[in-house]
XYZ file of C-alpha atoms in Angstrom:
496
model
C 41.497 85.869 -46.421
C 40.214 82.822 -44.554
C 43.753 81.491 -44.360
C 44.989 84.722 -42.746
C 42.217 84.660 -40.143
C 43.137 81.096 -39.194
C 46.833 81.971 -39.238
C 46.472 84.715 -36.625
C 43.762 83.024 -34.576
C 45.981 82.747 -31.487
C 46.812 86.452 -31.715
C 43.155 87.500 -31.944
C 42.218 85.207 -29.058
C 44.938 86.727 -26.890
C 43.845 90.260 -27.841
C 40.367 89.358 -26.563
C 41.667 87.884 -23.298
C 43.967 90.853 -22.626
C 41.199 93.338 -23.409
C 38.659 91.715 -21.066
C 40.949 92.159 -18.071
C 42.882 95.187 -19.341
C 41.306 98.419 -20.545
C 37.709 97.101 -20.319
C 37.554 97.464 -16.484
C 39.160 100.918 -16.777
C 36.322 102.175 -18.962
C 33.706 100.299 -16.944
C 34.622 101.930 -13.632
C 34.801 105.413 -15.163
C 31.152 105.255 -16.255
C 29.474 102.887 -13.776
C 30.067 104.855 -10.569
C 27.586 107.604 -11.527
C 24.542 105.336 -11.715
C 24.296 104.071 -8.092
C 25.483 107.380 -6.569
C 22.117 108.262 -4.977
C 21.730 104.751 -3.545
C 25.268 104.756 -2.105
C 24.809 108.185 -0.501
C 21.581 106.947 1.068
C 23.382 103.813 2.295
C 26.151 105.950 3.872
C 23.589 108.065 5.707
C 21.561 105.081 6.915
C 24.691 103.273 8.118
C 25.878 106.332 10.029
C 22.421 106.799 11.574
C 22.339 103.177 12.723
C 25.821 103.418 14.258
C 25.588 106.801 15.961
C 21.868 107.495 16.313
C 22.005 110.747 14.350
C 22.089 111.432 10.601
C 25.296 112.479 8.884
C 25.268 116.120 7.677
C 24.750 116.469 3.934
C 28.149 118.137 3.523
C 29.827 115.136 5.155
C 27.930 112.723 2.894
C 29.139 114.640 -0.163
C 32.690 114.662 1.224
C 32.641 110.893 1.796
C 31.246 110.357 -1.687
C 34.048 112.520 -3.120
C 36.603 110.371 -1.281
C 35.027 107.212 -2.729
C 35.103 108.569 -6.286
C 38.608 110.076 -6.089
C 40.142 106.999 -4.409
C 39.938 105.299 -7.821
C 42.392 107.814 -9.273
C 44.679 107.604 -6.247
C 44.757 103.807 -6.536
C 45.415 104.046 -10.268
C 48.373 106.327 -9.629
C 49.802 103.883 -7.070
C 49.334 100.920 -9.409
C 50.854 102.573 -12.470
C 53.912 103.848 -10.560
C 54.623 100.395 -9.057
C 53.979 98.585 -12.324
C 57.219 99.487 -14.123
C 59.519 97.880 -11.556
C 57.323 94.817 -11.025
C 56.785 94.030 -14.729
C 60.528 94.280 -15.342
C 61.300 91.923 -12.455
C 58.413 89.443 -12.686
C 57.249 89.838 -16.352
C 53.958 91.216 -17.636
C 51.984 87.971 -17.728
C 52.609 87.140 -14.064
C 51.825 90.725 -13.000
C 48.575 90.688 -14.965
C 47.551 87.457 -13.236
C 48.249 89.102 -9.874
C 46.175 92.101 -10.967
C 43.144 89.839 -11.348
C 43.518 88.745 -7.725
C 43.465 92.416 -6.676
C 40.310 92.951 -8.747
C 38.627 89.913 -7.185
C 39.470 91.190 -3.700
C 38.033 94.606 -4.569
C 34.871 92.978 -5.940
C 34.397 91.039 -2.690
C 34.598 94.258 -0.672
C 32.061 95.902 -2.983
C 29.700 92.940 -3.136
C 29.471 92.440 0.638
C 29.606 96.107 1.708
C 25.843 96.483 2.050
C 25.465 93.169 3.858
C 28.254 94.168 6.274
C 26.755 97.662 6.643
C 30.164 99.199 5.954
C 30.645 102.101 3.558
C 34.372 101.862 4.402
C 34.406 98.638 2.356
C 33.200 100.620 -0.673
C 36.039 103.102 -0.208
C 38.616 100.313 0.147
C 37.152 98.391 -2.789
C 37.271 101.478 -5.006
C 40.916 102.075 -4.001
C 41.817 98.445 -4.803
C 40.031 98.706 -8.153
C 42.196 101.732 -8.908
C 45.404 99.898 -7.980
C 44.434 96.875 -10.083
C 43.439 98.959 -13.082
C 46.579 101.078 -12.670
C 48.488 97.840 -13.249
C 46.330 96.442 -16.049
C 46.022 99.692 -18.024
C 49.817 99.914 -17.933
C 50.400 96.279 -18.905
C 47.676 95.876 -21.548
C 49.031 98.335 -24.184
C 52.597 97.044 -23.816
C 51.543 93.397 -24.026
C 49.397 93.742 -27.168
C 52.080 95.863 -28.812
C 54.694 93.180 -28.194
C 52.690 90.165 -29.414
C 51.682 91.595 -32.799
C 53.513 91.461 -36.132
C 54.518 94.771 -37.687
C 51.703 94.806 -40.253
C 49.024 94.381 -37.530
C 50.673 96.467 -34.811
C 48.472 99.533 -35.312
C 45.304 97.434 -35.267
C 46.242 95.535 -32.116
C 47.287 98.715 -30.291
C 43.992 100.395 -31.234
C 42.057 97.527 -29.624
C 43.085 98.978 -26.242
C 40.809 101.956 -26.964
C 38.098 99.645 -28.329
C 37.921 97.635 -25.092
C 38.044 100.843 -23.044
C 34.979 102.227 -24.829
C 33.267 98.832 -24.620
C 33.820 99.030 -20.861
C 32.244 102.498 -20.754
C 29.210 101.295 -22.697
C 28.902 98.152 -20.550
C 28.914 100.337 -17.434
C 26.213 102.567 -18.928
C 24.019 99.603 -19.887
C 24.406 97.498 -16.733
C 24.031 100.609 -14.569
C 20.549 101.378 -15.894
C 17.732 101.188 -13.355
C 16.165 98.354 -15.334
C 19.225 96.130 -14.803
C 21.602 96.477 -11.805
C 21.368 100.182 -11.028
C 18.717 99.670 -8.349
C 18.713 100.201 -4.597
C 18.903 96.479 -3.909
C 21.330 95.404 -6.661
C 23.980 98.155 -6.710
C 26.507 96.003 -4.736
C 26.375 93.455 -7.574
C 26.854 96.274 -10.079
C 30.038 97.423 -8.354
C 31.249 93.807 -8.021
C 30.764 93.071 -11.740
C 34.528 93.177 -12.398
C 34.835 89.850 -10.572
C 33.459 88.259 -13.748
C 36.035 89.789 -16.113
C 38.871 89.119 -13.649
C 37.862 85.454 -13.343
C 37.660 85.032 -17.126
C 41.175 86.393 -17.599
C 42.559 84.504 -14.603
C 41.387 81.217 -16.147
C 42.299 81.898 -19.796
C 45.549 83.930 -19.713
C 47.732 80.961 -18.591
C 46.894 79.324 -21.932
C 48.889 82.007 -23.780
C 52.645 82.707 -23.868
C 54.687 85.660 -22.712
C 55.341 88.138 -25.497
C 57.834 86.895 -28.119
C 59.911 90.092 -27.798
C 60.241 89.613 -24.044
C 61.256 85.969 -24.436
C 64.031 86.758 -26.932
C 65.286 90.238 -26.011
C 65.072 90.087 -22.225
C 65.208 86.338 -21.470
C 67.366 85.245 -24.426
C 65.251 82.102 -24.873
C 65.106 81.604 -28.642
C 63.268 78.273 -28.417
C 60.434 79.782 -26.342
C 60.463 82.817 -28.655
C 59.875 80.708 -31.781
C 57.236 78.618 -29.992
C 55.350 81.781 -28.979
C 55.546 83.115 -32.557
C 54.043 79.885 -33.870
C 51.266 79.813 -31.239
C 50.237 83.429 -31.834
C 50.869 83.898 -35.555
C 50.426 80.335 -36.807
C 52.259 78.730 -39.699
C 53.674 81.026 -42.346
C 56.700 82.997 -43.424
C 57.534 85.207 -40.451
C 61.285 85.284 -41.090
C 61.462 89.019 -41.877
C 59.667 89.807 -38.625
C 61.908 87.420 -36.679
C 65.002 89.044 -38.198
C 63.788 92.509 -37.131
C 63.333 91.344 -33.538
C 66.790 89.728 -33.570
C 68.300 92.982 -34.876
C 66.605 94.838 -32.035
C 68.035 92.286 -29.590
C 71.529 92.785 -31.029
C 71.199 96.567 -30.799
C 70.036 96.283 -27.184
C 72.578 93.635 -26.168
C 74.657 96.111 -24.148
C 71.753 97.916 -22.533
C 69.810 97.373 -19.362
C 66.292 98.371 -18.387
C 66.414 102.010 -17.330
C 64.692 103.410 -14.280
C 62.199 106.236 -14.623
C 64.688 108.978 -13.683
C 67.243 107.558 -16.132
C 64.645 107.601 -18.906
C 63.817 111.223 -18.075
C 67.512 112.194 -18.281
C 68.422 110.217 -21.421
C 69.122 112.478 -24.403
C 68.349 109.596 -26.762
C 64.747 109.543 -25.467
C 64.129 113.289 -25.225
C 61.745 113.725 -28.155
C 60.017 110.410 -27.488
C 59.137 111.813 -24.059
C 58.034 115.151 -25.516
C 55.681 113.347 -27.891
C 54.428 111.032 -25.132
C 53.681 113.920 -22.774
C 51.941 115.814 -25.590
C 49.628 113.020 -26.741
C 48.822 111.733 -23.247
C 48.119 115.190 -21.834
C 45.977 116.033 -24.841
C 43.994 112.829 -24.405
C 43.030 114.010 -20.907
C 42.628 117.713 -21.777
C 40.962 117.483 -25.193
C 37.508 118.209 -23.774
C 35.918 114.765 -23.995
C 34.979 114.871 -20.300
C 33.502 118.345 -20.774
C 31.462 117.031 -23.689
C 29.999 114.243 -21.557
C 29.296 116.758 -18.781
C 27.482 119.158 -21.101
C 25.625 116.445 -22.999
C 22.989 116.053 -20.257
C 22.399 119.813 -20.132
C 22.129 120.012 -23.914
C 19.696 117.102 -24.041
C 17.527 118.744 -21.367
C 17.464 122.123 -23.116
C 16.609 120.331 -26.349
C 13.464 119.248 -24.440
C 14.094 115.516 -24.531
C 12.134 113.659 -21.871
C 14.110 113.121 -18.670
C 13.602 109.364 -18.878
C 15.137 109.319 -22.371
C 18.293 111.266 -21.522
C 20.261 108.279 -20.056
C 19.555 106.346 -23.251
C 20.662 109.252 -25.461
C 23.838 109.490 -23.365
C 24.238 105.750 -23.924
C 23.976 106.487 -27.643
C 26.922 108.879 -27.307
C 28.938 106.117 -25.628
C 28.020 103.607 -28.338
C 29.015 106.186 -30.951
C 32.452 106.495 -29.330
C 32.757 102.712 -29.266
C 31.998 102.296 -32.975
C 34.379 105.165 -33.787
C 37.181 103.390 -31.904
C 36.447 100.196 -33.830
C 36.621 102.215 -37.064
C 39.975 103.640 -35.930
C 41.366 100.114 -35.539
C 40.440 99.499 -39.185
C 41.812 102.803 -40.519
C 45.052 103.073 -38.569
C 47.048 100.678 -40.766
C 45.753 102.352 -43.917
C 46.286 106.025 -43.065
C 48.947 105.783 -40.354
C 49.098 107.131 -36.819
C 50.274 110.684 -37.513
C 47.354 111.811 -39.762
C 44.783 110.329 -37.372
C 46.327 112.255 -34.482
C 46.908 115.732 -35.902
C 43.876 115.489 -38.203
C 41.690 114.331 -35.325
C 42.897 117.199 -33.141
C 42.194 119.731 -35.909
C 38.696 118.369 -36.558
C 37.922 118.464 -32.826
C 38.981 122.145 -32.696
C 36.481 123.001 -35.435
C 33.669 121.068 -33.743
C 34.361 122.694 -30.361
C 34.306 126.132 -31.989
C 30.915 125.379 -33.529
C 29.617 123.893 -30.261
C 30.689 126.994 -28.314
C 28.642 129.137 -30.713
C 25.525 126.949 -30.537
C 25.657 126.708 -26.727
C 26.056 130.487 -26.463
C 22.999 131.176 -28.640
C 20.807 128.219 -27.627
C 18.510 130.443 -25.521
C 17.869 132.790 -28.454
C 17.219 130.261 -31.211
C 15.416 126.997 -30.389
C 17.021 125.110 -33.284
C 20.489 125.695 -31.806
C 19.769 122.905 -29.278
C 19.585 120.336 -32.046
C 22.786 121.598 -33.673
C 24.498 121.218 -30.292
C 23.369 117.588 -30.113
C 24.782 116.968 -33.602
C 28.108 118.583 -32.683
C 28.366 116.471 -29.514
C 28.063 113.303 -31.581
C 30.535 114.659 -34.180
C 33.107 115.473 -31.497
C 32.864 111.970 -30.037
C 33.233 110.460 -33.532
C 36.404 112.450 -34.299
C 37.774 111.628 -30.842
C 37.167 107.901 -31.348
C 38.580 107.777 -34.885
C 41.646 109.886 -34.059
C 43.268 110.360 -30.634
C 41.432 107.591 -28.778
C 43.044 104.746 -30.727
C 46.144 106.315 -32.279
C 47.555 107.652 -28.991
C 48.152 104.193 -27.501
C 49.723 102.933 -30.720
C 52.229 105.786 -30.853
C 53.239 105.405 -27.198
C 53.883 101.675 -27.611
C 55.841 102.010 -30.863
C 58.278 104.837 -30.050
C 60.018 103.043 -27.156
C 62.061 99.862 -27.443
C 61.697 96.790 -25.257
C 64.079 97.833 -22.476
C 62.803 101.398 -22.045
C 59.085 100.772 -22.460
C 58.187 99.711 -18.856
C 59.673 102.876 -17.327
C 58.212 105.035 -20.093
C 54.770 103.656 -19.316
C 55.204 104.563 -15.652
C 55.484 108.165 -16.876
C 52.467 107.634 -19.150
C 50.451 106.208 -16.259
C 51.436 109.078 -13.969
C 50.282 111.653 -16.546
C 47.047 109.744 -17.180
C 45.978 109.288 -13.566
C 47.221 112.660 -12.325
C 45.432 114.335 -15.237
C 42.251 112.432 -14.419
C 42.480 113.467 -10.760
C 43.279 117.146 -11.413
C 40.624 117.462 -14.102
C 38.043 116.075 -11.692
C 39.092 118.631 -9.077
C 39.404 121.709 -11.324
C 36.828 121.152 -14.067
C 33.713 121.990 -11.970
C 35.219 125.415 -11.179
C 36.107 126.007 -14.834
C 32.527 125.256 -15.851
C 31.139 127.474 -13.097
C 33.164 130.519 -14.157
C 33.382 130.065 -17.937
C 30.266 128.081 -18.846
C 30.338 126.951 -22.503
C 33.426 129.118 -23.060
C 35.428 126.457 -21.191
C 35.761 124.795 -24.595
C 38.082 127.642 -25.661
C 40.741 126.222 -23.302
C 40.439 122.776 -24.867
C 40.525 124.295 -28.366
C 43.853 125.964 -27.573
C 45.347 122.727 -26.227
C 44.161 120.755 -29.268
C 45.469 123.357 -31.723
C 48.949 123.433 -30.157
C 49.100 119.622 -29.976
C 48.037 119.313 -33.614
C 50.952 121.520 -34.710
C 53.473 119.673 -32.501
C 52.407 116.252 -33.794
C 52.386 117.430 -37.427
C 55.908 118.859 -37.153
C 57.707 116.449 -34.845
C 56.114 112.991 -34.808
C 57.660 110.586 -37.344
C 55.157 108.229 -38.934
C 55.548 104.823 -37.250
C 53.345 102.808 -39.612
C 55.126 99.768 -41.049
C 58.475 100.585 -39.409
C 60.566 98.505 -37.054
C 61.485 99.817 -33.606
C 65.045 100.475 -34.819
C 63.796 102.507 -37.800
C 61.536 104.570 -35.531
C 64.459 105.130 -33.135
C 66.620 106.412 -36.004
C 63.895 108.902 -36.946
C 63.831 110.246 -33.407
C 67.634 110.390 -33.254
C 67.501 113.092 -35.939
C 65.511 115.193 -33.459
C 67.422 114.151 -30.353
C 70.881 114.832 -31.815
C 70.254 117.456 -34.482
C 69.969 117.221 -38.244
C 72.908 114.850 -38.733
C 72.166 111.240 -39.579
C 73.154 109.343 -36.446
C 73.463 105.802 -35.337
C 72.910 105.282 -31.654
C 74.614 102.615 -29.639
C 73.614 102.789 -25.987
C 75.522 101.056 -23.229
C 74.282 100.295 -19.762
C 73.309 103.892 -18.964
C 72.482 107.078 -20.872
C 75.845 108.561 -19.840
C 77.671 105.914 -21.868
C 76.032 106.736 -25.189
C 78.320 106.586 -28.234
C 77.485 108.444 -31.426
C 78.819 107.523 -34.843
C 78.087 109.909 -37.705
C 78.354 109.409 -41.440
C 81.307 111.391 -42.840
């Protein structure tokens, strides 16, 4: 065991470096913005009063605050859409280094906004954070998926979710009033990402580009073998090397497809169906509704108001530990059972939570059952969809199609985040706790789709996974796909 840990030391170190500047800031900025909201609104009003001699109407303050919050999603959409072309042209490592410069610029705007008496700097900083994280959250899953050996691929992909939840928890902790969530220190709170960006900017140059990129796209076998040795250490990696060389041979006549070409390609049809299903479900599974209702449930359960932020922090920590558990279970049970089983378990918990929330005013003990179900939902979310979704999306696309596929993934993610933020308050207002019925329906349908149509990717090479999908893309016949430079030039050979 000790030998294996030493053998893959370079891989684990690179996973840490990629996570610090990858999905960690994404989770951090989702959770941290809520804590200084009152201080920022006060700062906006005071700045306006000083400039114009009259206070800003409350409706205008709320509107400006909404722009600040939503600019993160708009920036993320811009970053993720641009990322596919740039990573293909300039490689993932160089683009991730550039992302850190964007994050540092955003942190400077945030950190000096109060000193400059400019709430516009907060808006611009939030937009730049979104652009930077749109890049990094697109690059991070692809990069970790490409640097890992087949037997550790599920674990490394699941670490994306682990760092995301660590970022959420870090935002919850640092944002507490006892730390940086104060009226005087909130600019430092919003500039915290300068630290993670600096760490990655200094350490990432010590690591290589992904071995798959070096061999398949650059054709540099010497650099490929050197990267394998640096990341995986000494050992017998010949079987893994042969698989990557087979993938290179199969892709020798192909080029990187643009987003529209990926959308039109028949050979990628069911990969896209699965991607859209799992990514949409991740946004529409009800996890945001759970976090929204958690504060109300904790209040009706008569917890002291000062304790509620810490109980909410407990929910975040619970999600974090569940994601860590997922990274341990994913190679044992596979991706498919964690996805459809997680969806099914979440349906049952939401059904129970709907009942307890509906009757909480009639029976006092229902409040405590609701608290239990909130924690259970977060556990099933962390063990199942949170970690397995990323792994599936990385594994079902080969090296040349993956950048464009992740542009589609990023678009769904950020557009879903934006639309949910716009629509969800109205859903809650009109449906109350019965809003969970919508999420239950989405989860139930997704569970059936994944159970019926997602091939298990555990322990399989990219070519083997592609062959499984070809059975869906081209019917029940066993097919062997040879793609030329565009989807229109696809040749099919069938066994007779």
